[in-house]
Short mmCIF file of C-alpha atoms in Angstrom, two decimals:
data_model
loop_
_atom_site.label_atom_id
_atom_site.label_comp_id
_atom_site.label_asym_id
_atom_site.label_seq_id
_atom_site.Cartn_x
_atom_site.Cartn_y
_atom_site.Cartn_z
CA UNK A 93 -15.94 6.01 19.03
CA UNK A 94 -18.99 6.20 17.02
CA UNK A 95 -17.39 3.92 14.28
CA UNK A 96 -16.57 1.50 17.00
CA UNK A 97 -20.47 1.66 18.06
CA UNK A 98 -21.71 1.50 14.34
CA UNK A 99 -19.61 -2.06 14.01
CA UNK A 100 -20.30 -3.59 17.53
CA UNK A 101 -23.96 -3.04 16.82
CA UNK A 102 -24.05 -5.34 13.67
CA UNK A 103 -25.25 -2.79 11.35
CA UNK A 104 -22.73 -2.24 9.34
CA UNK A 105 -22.97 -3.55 6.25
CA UNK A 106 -19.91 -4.94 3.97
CA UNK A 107 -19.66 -2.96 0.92
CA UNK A 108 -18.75 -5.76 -1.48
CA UNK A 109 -17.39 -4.92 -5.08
CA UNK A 110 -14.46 -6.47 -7.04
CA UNK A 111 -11.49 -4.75 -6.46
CA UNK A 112 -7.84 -4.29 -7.51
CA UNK A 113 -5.34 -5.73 -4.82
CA UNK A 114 -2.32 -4.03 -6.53
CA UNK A 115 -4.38 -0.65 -6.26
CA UNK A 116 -5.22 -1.51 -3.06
CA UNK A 117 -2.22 -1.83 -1.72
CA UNK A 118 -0.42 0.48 -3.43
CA UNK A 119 -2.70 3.16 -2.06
CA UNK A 120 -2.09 1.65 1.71
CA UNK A 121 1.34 2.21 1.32
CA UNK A 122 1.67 5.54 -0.28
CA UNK A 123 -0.52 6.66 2.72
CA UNK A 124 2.39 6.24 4.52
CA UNK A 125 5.76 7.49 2.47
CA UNK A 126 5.84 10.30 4.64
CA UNK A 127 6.12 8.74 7.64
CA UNK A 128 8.97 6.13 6.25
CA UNK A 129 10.59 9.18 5.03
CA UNK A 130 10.79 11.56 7.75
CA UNK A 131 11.77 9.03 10.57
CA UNK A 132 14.34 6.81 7.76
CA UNK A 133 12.33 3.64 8.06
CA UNK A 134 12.32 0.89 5.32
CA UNK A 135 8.76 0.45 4.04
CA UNK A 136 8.39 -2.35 1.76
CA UNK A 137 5.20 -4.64 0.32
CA UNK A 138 5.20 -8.04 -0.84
CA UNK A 139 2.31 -9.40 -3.21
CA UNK A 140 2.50 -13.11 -3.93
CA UNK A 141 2.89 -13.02 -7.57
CA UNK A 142 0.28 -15.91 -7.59
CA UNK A 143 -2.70 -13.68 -6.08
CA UNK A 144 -5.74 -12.86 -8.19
CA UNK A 145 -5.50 -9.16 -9.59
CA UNK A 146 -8.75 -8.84 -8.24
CA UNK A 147 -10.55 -10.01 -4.76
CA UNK A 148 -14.06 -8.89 -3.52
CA UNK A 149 -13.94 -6.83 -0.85
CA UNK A 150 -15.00 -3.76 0.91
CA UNK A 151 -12.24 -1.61 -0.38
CA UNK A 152 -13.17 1.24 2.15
CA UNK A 153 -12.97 -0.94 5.18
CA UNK A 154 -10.07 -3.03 4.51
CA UNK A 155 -7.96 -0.26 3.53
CA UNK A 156 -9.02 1.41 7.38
CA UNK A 157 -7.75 -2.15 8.45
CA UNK A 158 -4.19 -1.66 6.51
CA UNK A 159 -3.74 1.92 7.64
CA UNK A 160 -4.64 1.44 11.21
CA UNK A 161 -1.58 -1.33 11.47
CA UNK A 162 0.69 0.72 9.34
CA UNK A 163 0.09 3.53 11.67
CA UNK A 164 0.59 1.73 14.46
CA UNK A 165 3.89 0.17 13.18
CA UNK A 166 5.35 3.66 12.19
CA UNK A 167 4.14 4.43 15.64
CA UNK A 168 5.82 2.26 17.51
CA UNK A 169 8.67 1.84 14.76
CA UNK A 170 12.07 3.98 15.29
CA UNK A 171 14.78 2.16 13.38
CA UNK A 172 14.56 -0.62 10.51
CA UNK A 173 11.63 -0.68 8.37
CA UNK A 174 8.09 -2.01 7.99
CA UNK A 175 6.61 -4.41 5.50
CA UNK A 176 3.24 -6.04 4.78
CA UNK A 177 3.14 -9.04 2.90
CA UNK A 178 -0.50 -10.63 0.96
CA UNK A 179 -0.10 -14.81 0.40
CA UNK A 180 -2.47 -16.98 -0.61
CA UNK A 181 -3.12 -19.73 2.47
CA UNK A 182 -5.68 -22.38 1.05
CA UNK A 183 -8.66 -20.18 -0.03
CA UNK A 184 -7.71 -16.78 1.84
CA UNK A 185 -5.24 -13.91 1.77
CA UNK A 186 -3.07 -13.92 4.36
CA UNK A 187 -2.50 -9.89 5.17
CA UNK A 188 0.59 -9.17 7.67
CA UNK A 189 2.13 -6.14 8.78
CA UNK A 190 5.73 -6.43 10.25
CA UNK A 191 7.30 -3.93 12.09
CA UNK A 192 11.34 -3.77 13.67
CA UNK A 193 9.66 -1.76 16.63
CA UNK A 194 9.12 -2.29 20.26
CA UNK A 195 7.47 -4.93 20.00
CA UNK A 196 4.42 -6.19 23.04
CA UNK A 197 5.21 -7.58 25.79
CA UNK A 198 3.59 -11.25 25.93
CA UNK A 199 1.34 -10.13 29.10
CA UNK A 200 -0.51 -6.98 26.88
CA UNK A 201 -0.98 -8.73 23.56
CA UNK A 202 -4.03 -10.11 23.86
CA UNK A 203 -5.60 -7.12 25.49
CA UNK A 204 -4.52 -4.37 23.09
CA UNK A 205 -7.28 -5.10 20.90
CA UNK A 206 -9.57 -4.18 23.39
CA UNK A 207 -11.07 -0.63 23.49
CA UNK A 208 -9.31 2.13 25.13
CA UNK A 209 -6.33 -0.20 25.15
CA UNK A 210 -2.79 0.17 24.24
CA UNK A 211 0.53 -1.51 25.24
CA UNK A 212 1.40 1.02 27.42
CA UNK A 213 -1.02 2.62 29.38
CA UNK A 214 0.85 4.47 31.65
CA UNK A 215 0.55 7.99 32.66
CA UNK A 216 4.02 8.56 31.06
CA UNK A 217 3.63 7.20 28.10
CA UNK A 218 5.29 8.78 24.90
CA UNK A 219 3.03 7.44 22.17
CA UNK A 220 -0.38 9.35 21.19
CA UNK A 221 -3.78 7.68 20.62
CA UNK A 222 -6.84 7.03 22.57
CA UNK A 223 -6.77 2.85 21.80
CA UNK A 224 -9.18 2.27 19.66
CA UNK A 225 -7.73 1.58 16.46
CA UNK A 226 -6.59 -1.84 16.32
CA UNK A 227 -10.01 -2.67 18.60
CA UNK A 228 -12.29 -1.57 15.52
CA UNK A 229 -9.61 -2.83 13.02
CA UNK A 230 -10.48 -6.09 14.82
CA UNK A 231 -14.25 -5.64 14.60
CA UNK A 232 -13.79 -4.86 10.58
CA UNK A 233 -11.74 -8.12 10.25
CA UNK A 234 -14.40 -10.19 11.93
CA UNK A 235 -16.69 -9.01 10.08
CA UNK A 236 -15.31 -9.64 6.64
CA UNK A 237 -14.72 -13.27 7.97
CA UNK A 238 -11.19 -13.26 9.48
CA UNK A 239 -9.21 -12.90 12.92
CA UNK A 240 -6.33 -10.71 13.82
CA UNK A 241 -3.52 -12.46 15.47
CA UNK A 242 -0.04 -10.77 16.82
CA UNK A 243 3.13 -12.45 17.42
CA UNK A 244 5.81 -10.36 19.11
CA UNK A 245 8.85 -9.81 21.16
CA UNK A 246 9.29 -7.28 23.56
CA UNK A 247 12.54 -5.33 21.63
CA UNK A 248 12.10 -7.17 18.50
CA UNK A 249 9.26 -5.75 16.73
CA UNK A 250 5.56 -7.17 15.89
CA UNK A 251 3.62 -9.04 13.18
CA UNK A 252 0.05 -8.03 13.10
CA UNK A 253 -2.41 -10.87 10.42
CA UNK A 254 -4.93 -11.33 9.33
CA UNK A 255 -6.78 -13.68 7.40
CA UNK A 256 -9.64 -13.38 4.79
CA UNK A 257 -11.56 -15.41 2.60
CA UNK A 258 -11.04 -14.82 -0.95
CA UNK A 259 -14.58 -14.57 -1.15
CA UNK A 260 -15.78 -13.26 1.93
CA UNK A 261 -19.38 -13.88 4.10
CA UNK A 262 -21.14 -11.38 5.83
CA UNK A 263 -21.10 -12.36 9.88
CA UNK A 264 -24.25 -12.75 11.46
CA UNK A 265 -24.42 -10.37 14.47
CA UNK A 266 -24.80 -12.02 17.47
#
């Protein structure tokens, strides 16, 4: 909660630093071997061989970004694997996270990136978490620049993206 705070406020400040993707991402997967493991899900990554070896960014927050989407994906995932993929689109990296899960129903996707939010919210529900994650992984993506998006089919899994400038601006809080 008080993360969420610190970013709606506008004071949080990027950390900015060049950084190594292939480290990067490497360390957002191995975060989650265990859970790929232990319920027999595919985990892959896919780096456009064409991607510089290293991007400015706050390595600290984008790495909260990757691991609150692969957590959600294992999450939500029971059978068939996960995978994110970095492209290049124009003068961004294009960061998605694919899961073979349950997917969103069409009528919930836009407001599970609100706070307290999640896809189901029903007094039954057998998933943990208090819905906050992918509302400040939002917040971090806006303000290194980008917007996440979700495409998904209820029964057919979920694409979380994102996309960030290569070199990316501080937002001005509103």
């Amino acid at each position: 909660m008080l993360e969420l705070n610190v970013l709606e406020s506008g004071i949080a400040e990027l950390l900015l630093r060049p950084e190594n993707l292939g480290e990067m991402v490497h360390q957002a997967i191995s975060r989650h071997q265990d859970s790929a493991e232990l319920k027999q899900i595919g985990l892959r990554f896919d780096i456009d061989p064409d991607l510089p070896e290293e991007i400015t960014c706050d390595r600290a927050k984008l790495l909260r970004v990757l691991d609150s989407l692969l957590s959600n994906a294992f999450r939500f995932t029971d059978a068939g694997e996960v995978q994110l993929k970095i492209t290049r689109v124009h003068d961004g990296l294009l960061f998605q996270v694919t899961d073979s899960g349950t997917g969103v129903p069409p009528e919930l996707q836009q407001q599970i990136f609100n706070k307290f939010s999640q896809a189901d919210d029903s007094p039954t529900r057998a998933k943990d978490g208090a819905g906050l994650g992918l509302s400040i992984a939002a917040q971090i993506v806006a303000q290194m620049g980008g917007q996440i998006t979700l495409q998904s089919l209820k029964g057919k899994g979920s694409t979380f993206s994102f996309l960030l400038p290569i070199e990316p601006r501080l937002t001005v809080p509103h």
